mmCIF file of C-alpha atoms and ligand atoms in Angstrom:
data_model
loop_
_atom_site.group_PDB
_atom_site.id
_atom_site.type_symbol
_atom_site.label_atom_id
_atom_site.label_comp_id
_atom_site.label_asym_id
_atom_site.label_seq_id
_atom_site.Cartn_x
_atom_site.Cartn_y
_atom_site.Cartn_z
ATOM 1 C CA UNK A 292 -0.974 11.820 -3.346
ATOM 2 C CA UNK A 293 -0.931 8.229 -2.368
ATOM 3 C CA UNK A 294 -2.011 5.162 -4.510
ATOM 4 C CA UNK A 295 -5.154 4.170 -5.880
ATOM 5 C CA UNK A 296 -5.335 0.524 -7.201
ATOM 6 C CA UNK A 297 -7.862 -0.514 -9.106
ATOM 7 C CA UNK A 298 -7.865 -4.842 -9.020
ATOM 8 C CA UNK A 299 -7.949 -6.214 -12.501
ATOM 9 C CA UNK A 300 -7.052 -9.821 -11.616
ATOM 10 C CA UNK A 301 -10.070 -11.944 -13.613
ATOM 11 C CA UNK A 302 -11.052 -13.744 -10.196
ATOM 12 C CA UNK A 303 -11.822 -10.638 -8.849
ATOM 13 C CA UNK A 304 -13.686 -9.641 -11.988
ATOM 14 C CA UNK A 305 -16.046 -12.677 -11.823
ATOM 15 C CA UNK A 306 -16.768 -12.818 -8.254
ATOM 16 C CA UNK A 307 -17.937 -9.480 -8.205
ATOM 17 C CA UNK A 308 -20.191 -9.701 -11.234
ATOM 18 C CA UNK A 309 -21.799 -12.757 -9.050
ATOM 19 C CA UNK A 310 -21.903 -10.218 -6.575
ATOM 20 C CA UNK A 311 -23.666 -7.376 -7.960
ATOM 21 C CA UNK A 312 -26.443 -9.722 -9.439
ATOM 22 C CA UNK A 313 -29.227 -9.436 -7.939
ATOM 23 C CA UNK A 314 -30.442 -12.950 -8.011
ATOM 24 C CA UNK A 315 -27.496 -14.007 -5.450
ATOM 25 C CA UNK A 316 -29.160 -14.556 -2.106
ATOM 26 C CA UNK A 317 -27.395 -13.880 1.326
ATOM 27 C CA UNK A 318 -25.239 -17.509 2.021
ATOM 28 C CA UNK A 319 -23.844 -16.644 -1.461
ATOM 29 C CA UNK A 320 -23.107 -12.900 -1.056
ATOM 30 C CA UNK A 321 -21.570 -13.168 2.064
ATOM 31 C CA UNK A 322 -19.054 -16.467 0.658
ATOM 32 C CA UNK A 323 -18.250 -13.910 -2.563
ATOM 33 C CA UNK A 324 -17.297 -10.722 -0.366
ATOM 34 C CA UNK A 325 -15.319 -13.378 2.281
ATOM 35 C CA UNK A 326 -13.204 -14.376 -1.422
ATOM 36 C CA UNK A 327 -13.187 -10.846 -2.889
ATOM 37 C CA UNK A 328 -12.024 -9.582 0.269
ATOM 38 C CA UNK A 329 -8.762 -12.780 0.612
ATOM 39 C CA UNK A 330 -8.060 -11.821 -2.938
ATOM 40 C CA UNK A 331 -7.963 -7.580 -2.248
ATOM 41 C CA UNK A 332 -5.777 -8.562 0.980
ATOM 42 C CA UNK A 333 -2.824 -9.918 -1.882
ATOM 43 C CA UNK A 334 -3.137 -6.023 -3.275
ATOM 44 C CA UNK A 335 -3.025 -4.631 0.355
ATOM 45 C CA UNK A 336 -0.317 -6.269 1.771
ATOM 46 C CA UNK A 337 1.940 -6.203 -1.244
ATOM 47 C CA UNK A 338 4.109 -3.701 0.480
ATOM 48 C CA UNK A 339 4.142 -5.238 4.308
ATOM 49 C CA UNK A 340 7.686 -4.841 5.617
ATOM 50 C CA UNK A 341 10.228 -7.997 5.768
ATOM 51 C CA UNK A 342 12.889 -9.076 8.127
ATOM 52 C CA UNK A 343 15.673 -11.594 7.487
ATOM 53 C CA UNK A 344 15.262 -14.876 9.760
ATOM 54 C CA UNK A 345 17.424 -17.776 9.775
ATOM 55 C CA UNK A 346 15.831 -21.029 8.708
ATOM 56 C CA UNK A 347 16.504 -24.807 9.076
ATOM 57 C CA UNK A 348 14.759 -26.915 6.248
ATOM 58 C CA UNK A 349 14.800 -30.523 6.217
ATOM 59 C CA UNK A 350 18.162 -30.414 3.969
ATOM 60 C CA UNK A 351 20.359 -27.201 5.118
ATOM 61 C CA UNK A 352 20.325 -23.780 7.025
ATOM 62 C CA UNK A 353 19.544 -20.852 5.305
ATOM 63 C CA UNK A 354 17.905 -17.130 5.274
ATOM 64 C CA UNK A 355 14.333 -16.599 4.548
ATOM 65 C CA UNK A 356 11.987 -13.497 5.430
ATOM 66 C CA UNK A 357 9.460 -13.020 7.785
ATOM 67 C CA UNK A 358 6.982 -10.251 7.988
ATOM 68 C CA UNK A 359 8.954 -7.577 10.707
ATOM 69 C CA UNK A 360 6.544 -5.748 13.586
ATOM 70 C CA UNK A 361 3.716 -6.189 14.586
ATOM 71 C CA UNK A 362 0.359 -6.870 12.529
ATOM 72 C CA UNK A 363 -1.530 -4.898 10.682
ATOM 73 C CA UNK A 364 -4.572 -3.920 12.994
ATOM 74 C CA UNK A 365 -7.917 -3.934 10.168
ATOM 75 C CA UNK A 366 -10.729 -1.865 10.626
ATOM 76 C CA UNK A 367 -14.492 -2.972 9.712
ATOM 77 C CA UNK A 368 -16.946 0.110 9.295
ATOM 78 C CA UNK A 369 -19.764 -1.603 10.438
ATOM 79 C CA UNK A 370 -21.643 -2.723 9.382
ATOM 80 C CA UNK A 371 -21.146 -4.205 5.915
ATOM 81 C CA UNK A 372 -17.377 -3.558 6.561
ATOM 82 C CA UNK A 373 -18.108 -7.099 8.835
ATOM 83 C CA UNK A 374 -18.522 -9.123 5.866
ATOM 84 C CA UNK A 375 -14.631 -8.170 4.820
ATOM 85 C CA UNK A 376 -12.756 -9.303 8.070
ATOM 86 C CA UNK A 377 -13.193 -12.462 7.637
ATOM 87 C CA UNK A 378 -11.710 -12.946 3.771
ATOM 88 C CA UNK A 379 -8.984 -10.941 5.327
ATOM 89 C CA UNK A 380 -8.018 -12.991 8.326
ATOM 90 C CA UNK A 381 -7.395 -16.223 6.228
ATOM 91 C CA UNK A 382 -4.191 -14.436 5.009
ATOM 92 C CA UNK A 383 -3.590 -12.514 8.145
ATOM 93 C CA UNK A 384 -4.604 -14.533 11.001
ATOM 94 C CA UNK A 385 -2.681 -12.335 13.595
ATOM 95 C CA UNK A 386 -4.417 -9.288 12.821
ATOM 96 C CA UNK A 387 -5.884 -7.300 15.435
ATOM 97 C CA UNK A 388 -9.641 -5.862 14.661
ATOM 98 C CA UNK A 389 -10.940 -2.496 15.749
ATOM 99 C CA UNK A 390 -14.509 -1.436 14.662
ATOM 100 C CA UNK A 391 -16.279 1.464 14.325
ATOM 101 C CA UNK A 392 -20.047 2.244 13.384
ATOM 102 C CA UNK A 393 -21.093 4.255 11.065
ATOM 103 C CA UNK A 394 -24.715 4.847 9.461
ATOM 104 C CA UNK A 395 -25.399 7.046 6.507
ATOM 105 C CA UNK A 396 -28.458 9.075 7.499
ATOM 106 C CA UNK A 397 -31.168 8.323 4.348
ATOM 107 C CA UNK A 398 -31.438 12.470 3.742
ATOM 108 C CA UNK A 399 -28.560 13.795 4.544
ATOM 109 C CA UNK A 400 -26.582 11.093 3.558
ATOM 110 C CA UNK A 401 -23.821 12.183 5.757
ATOM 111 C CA UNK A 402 -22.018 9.811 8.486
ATOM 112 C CA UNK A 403 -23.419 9.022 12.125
ATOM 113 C CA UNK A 404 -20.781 7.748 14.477
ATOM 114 C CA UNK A 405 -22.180 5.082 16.821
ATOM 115 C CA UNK A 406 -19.593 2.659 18.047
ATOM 116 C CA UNK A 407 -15.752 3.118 18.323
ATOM 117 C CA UNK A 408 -14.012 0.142 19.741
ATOM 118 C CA UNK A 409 -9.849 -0.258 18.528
ATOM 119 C CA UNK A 410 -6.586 -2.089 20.251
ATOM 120 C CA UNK A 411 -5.007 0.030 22.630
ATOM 121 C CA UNK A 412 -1.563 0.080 20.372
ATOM 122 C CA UNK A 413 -3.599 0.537 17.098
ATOM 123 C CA UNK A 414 -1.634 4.175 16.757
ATOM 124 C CA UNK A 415 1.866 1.603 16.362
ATOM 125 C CA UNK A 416 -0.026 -0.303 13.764
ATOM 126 C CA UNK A 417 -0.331 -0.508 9.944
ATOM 127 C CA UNK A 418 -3.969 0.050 9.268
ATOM 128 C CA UNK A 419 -6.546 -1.472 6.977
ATOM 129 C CA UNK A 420 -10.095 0.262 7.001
ATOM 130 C CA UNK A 421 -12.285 -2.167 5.020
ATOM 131 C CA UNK A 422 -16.046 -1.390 3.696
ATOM 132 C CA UNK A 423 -17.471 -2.848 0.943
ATOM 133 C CA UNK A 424 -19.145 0.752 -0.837
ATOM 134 C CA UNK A 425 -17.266 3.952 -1.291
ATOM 135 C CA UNK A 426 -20.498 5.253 -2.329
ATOM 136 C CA UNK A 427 -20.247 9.450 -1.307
ATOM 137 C CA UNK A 428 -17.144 8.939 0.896
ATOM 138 C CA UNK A 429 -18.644 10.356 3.986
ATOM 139 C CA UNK A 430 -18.039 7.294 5.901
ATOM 140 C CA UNK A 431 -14.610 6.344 4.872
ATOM 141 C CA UNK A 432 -13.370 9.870 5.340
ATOM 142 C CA UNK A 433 -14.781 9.968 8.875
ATOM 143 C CA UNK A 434 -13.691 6.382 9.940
ATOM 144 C CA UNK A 435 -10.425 7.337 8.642
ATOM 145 C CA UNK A 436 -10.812 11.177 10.735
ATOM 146 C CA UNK A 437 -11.197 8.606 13.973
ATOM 147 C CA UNK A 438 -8.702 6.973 13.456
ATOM 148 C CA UNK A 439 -5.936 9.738 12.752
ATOM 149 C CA UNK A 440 -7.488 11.591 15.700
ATOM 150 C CA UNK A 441 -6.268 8.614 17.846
ATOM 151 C CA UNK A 442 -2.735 8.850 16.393
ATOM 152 C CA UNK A 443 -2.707 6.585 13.089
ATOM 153 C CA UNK A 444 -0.174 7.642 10.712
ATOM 154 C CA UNK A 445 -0.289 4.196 8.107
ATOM 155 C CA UNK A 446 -3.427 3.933 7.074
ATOM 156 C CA UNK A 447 -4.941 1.845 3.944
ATOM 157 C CA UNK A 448 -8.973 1.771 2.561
ATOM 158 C CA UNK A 449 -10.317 -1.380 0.891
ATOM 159 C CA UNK A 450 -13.303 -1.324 -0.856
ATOM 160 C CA UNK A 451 -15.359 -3.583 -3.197
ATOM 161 C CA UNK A 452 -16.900 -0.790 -4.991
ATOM 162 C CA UNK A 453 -16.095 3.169 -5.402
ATOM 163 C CA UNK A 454 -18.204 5.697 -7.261
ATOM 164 C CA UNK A 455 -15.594 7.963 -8.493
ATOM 165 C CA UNK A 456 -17.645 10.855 -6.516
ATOM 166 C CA UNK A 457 -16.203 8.875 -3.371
ATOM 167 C CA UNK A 458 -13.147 8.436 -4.563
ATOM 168 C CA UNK A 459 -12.377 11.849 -5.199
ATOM 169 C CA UNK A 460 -13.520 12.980 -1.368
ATOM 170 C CA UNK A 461 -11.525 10.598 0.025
ATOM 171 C CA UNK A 462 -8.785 11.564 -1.829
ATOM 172 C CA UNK A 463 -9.234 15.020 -1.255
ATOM 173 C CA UNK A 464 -9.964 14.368 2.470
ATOM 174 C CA UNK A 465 -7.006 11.774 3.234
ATOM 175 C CA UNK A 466 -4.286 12.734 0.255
ATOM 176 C CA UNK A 467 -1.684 10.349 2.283
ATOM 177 C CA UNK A 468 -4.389 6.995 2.535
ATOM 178 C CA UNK A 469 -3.967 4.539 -0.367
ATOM 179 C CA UNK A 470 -7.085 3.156 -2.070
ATOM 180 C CA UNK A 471 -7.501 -0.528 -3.075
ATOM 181 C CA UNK A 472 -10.967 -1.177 -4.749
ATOM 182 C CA UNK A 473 -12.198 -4.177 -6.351
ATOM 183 C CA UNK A 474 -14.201 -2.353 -8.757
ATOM 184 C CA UNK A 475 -14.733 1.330 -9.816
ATOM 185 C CA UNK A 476 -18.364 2.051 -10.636
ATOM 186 C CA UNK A 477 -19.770 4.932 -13.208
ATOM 187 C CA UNK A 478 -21.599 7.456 -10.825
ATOM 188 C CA UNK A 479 -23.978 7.262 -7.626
ATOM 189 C CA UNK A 480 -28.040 7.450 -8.190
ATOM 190 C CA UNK A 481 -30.206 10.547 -6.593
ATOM 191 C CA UNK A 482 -30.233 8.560 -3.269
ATOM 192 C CA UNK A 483 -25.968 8.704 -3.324
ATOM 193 C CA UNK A 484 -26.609 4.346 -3.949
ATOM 194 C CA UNK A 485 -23.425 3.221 -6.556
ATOM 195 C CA UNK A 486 -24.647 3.136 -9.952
ATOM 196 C CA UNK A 487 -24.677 -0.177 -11.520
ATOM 197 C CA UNK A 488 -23.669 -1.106 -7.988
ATOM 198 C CA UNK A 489 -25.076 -4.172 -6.331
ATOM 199 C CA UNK A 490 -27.699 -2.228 -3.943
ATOM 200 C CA UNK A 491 -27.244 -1.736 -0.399
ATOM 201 C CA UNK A 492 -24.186 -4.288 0.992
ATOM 202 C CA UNK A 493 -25.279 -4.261 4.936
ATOM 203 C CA UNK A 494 -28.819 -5.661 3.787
ATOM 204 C CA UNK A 495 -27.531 -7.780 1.687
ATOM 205 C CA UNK A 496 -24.976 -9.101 3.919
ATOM 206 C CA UNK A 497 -27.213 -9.530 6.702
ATOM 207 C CA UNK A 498 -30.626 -10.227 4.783
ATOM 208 C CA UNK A 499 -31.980 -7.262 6.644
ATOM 209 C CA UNK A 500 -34.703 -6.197 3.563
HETATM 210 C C1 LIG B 27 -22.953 1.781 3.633
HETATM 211 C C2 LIG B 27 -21.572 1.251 3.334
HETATM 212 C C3 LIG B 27 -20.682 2.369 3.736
HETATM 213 C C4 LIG B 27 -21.498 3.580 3.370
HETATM 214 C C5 LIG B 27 -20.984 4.146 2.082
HETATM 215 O O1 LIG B 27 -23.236 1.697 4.973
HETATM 216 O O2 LIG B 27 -21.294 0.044 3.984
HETATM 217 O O3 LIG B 27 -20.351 2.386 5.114
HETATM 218 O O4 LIG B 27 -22.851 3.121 3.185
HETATM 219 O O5 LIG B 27 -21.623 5.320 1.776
HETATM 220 P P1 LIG B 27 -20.877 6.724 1.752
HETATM 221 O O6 LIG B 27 -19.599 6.524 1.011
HETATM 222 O O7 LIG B 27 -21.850 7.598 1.011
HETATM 223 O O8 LIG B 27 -20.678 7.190 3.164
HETATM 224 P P2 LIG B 27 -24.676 2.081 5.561
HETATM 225 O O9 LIG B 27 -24.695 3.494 6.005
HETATM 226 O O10 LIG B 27 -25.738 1.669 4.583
HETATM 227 O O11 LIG B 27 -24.758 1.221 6.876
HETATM 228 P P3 LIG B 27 -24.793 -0.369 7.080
HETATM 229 O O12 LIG B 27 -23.441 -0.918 6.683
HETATM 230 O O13 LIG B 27 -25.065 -0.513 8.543
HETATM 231 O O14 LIG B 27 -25.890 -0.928 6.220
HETATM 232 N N1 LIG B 28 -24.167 1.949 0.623
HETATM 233 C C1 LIG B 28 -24.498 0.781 0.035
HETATM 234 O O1 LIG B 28 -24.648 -0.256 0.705
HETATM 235 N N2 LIG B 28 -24.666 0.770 -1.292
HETATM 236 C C2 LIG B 28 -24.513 1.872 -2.057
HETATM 237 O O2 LIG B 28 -24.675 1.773 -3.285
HETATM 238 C C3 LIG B 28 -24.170 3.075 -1.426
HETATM 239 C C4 LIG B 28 -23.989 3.081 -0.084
#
């Protein structure tokens, strides 16, 4: 089973309970998930490989590292995944970015694939899937089903929020993906919404409602 990392740095802690109030208006939610999602890309990228490059400072030679291969390729779910890419770039400018659309249907509550759009080499890349809510895990496990169907073998999920419901089918559905989440919640509502949550992320994002 791969990792699941739960973020307990106190940053994180007090941008997200400015996030889940529901008194913060759109400019403000969108500026907290572009910080949350800067500070989650430390956790994610702990592990990047290095290479050995030779250096000339101001005073001698010597060896430093560099990241080795290419860059990590991230993946948005649209579309409150959007709001993450951002946050993320500021520490990985390089990155490439493939999307893919997903919309939970309001009954079912299962995933409807409506836009696919990834780098030709993203099968040669490290992966990071972002979304903000890993509310049933529906749409993680299927963005993550796309993506292994087109040949991705390193693949990572960031999240703000996970309802341990979600969690556990993404675990279950992608044993060898590891897990960074900002926050993990207490249990989803009779609508599958994250319970105490901070409501629906795309509308808040967007100031759709
Ligand atoms: C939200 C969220 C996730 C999904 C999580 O998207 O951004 O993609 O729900 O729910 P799940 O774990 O139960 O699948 P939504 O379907 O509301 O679409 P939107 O981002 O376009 O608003
Ligand atoms: N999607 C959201 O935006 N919020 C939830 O709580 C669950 C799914």
């Amino acid at each position: 089973m791969a990792k699941v990392v739960v973020s307990d740095h106190p940053l994180v802690q007090h941008k997200m309970a400015l996030l889940r109030d529901k008194n913060t208006g759109t400019k403000d939610f969108r500026a907290l998930v572009e910080e949350l999602s800067l500070l989650m890309a430390c956790e994610v990228t702990r592990d990047l490989p290095l290479e050995e490059v030779a250096v000339e400072t101001p005073i001698c030679k010597t060896v430093a590292k560099k990241l080795a291969g290419r860059s990590i390729c991230i993946v948005p779910v649209l579309r409150a995944g959007l709001g993450m890419v951002d946050g993320m770039l500021k520490l990985v400018p390089d990155a490439k970015i493939g999307h893919i659309g997903l919309y939970r249907d309001p009954q079912t509550h299962k995933p409807v694939e409506y836009y696919c759009k990834l780098p030709a080499d993203v099968h040669e890349r490290a992966i990071v899937v972002v979304d903000p809510m890993l509310a049933t895990g529906g749409s993680a496990a299927a963005a993550i089903g796309f993506l292994k169907a087109r040949g991705c073998t390193h693949i990572k999920f960031c999240c703000l929020i996970a309802a341990p419901q979600g969690l556990k089918a993404l675990q279950e559905a992608h044993p060898d993906v590891d897990i960074f989440i900002a926050a993990l919640d207490e249990t989803l509502d009779e609508r599958a919404y994250i319970v105490p949550g901070l409501g629906d992320a795309g509308d808040r994002l967007f100031g759709t409602k």
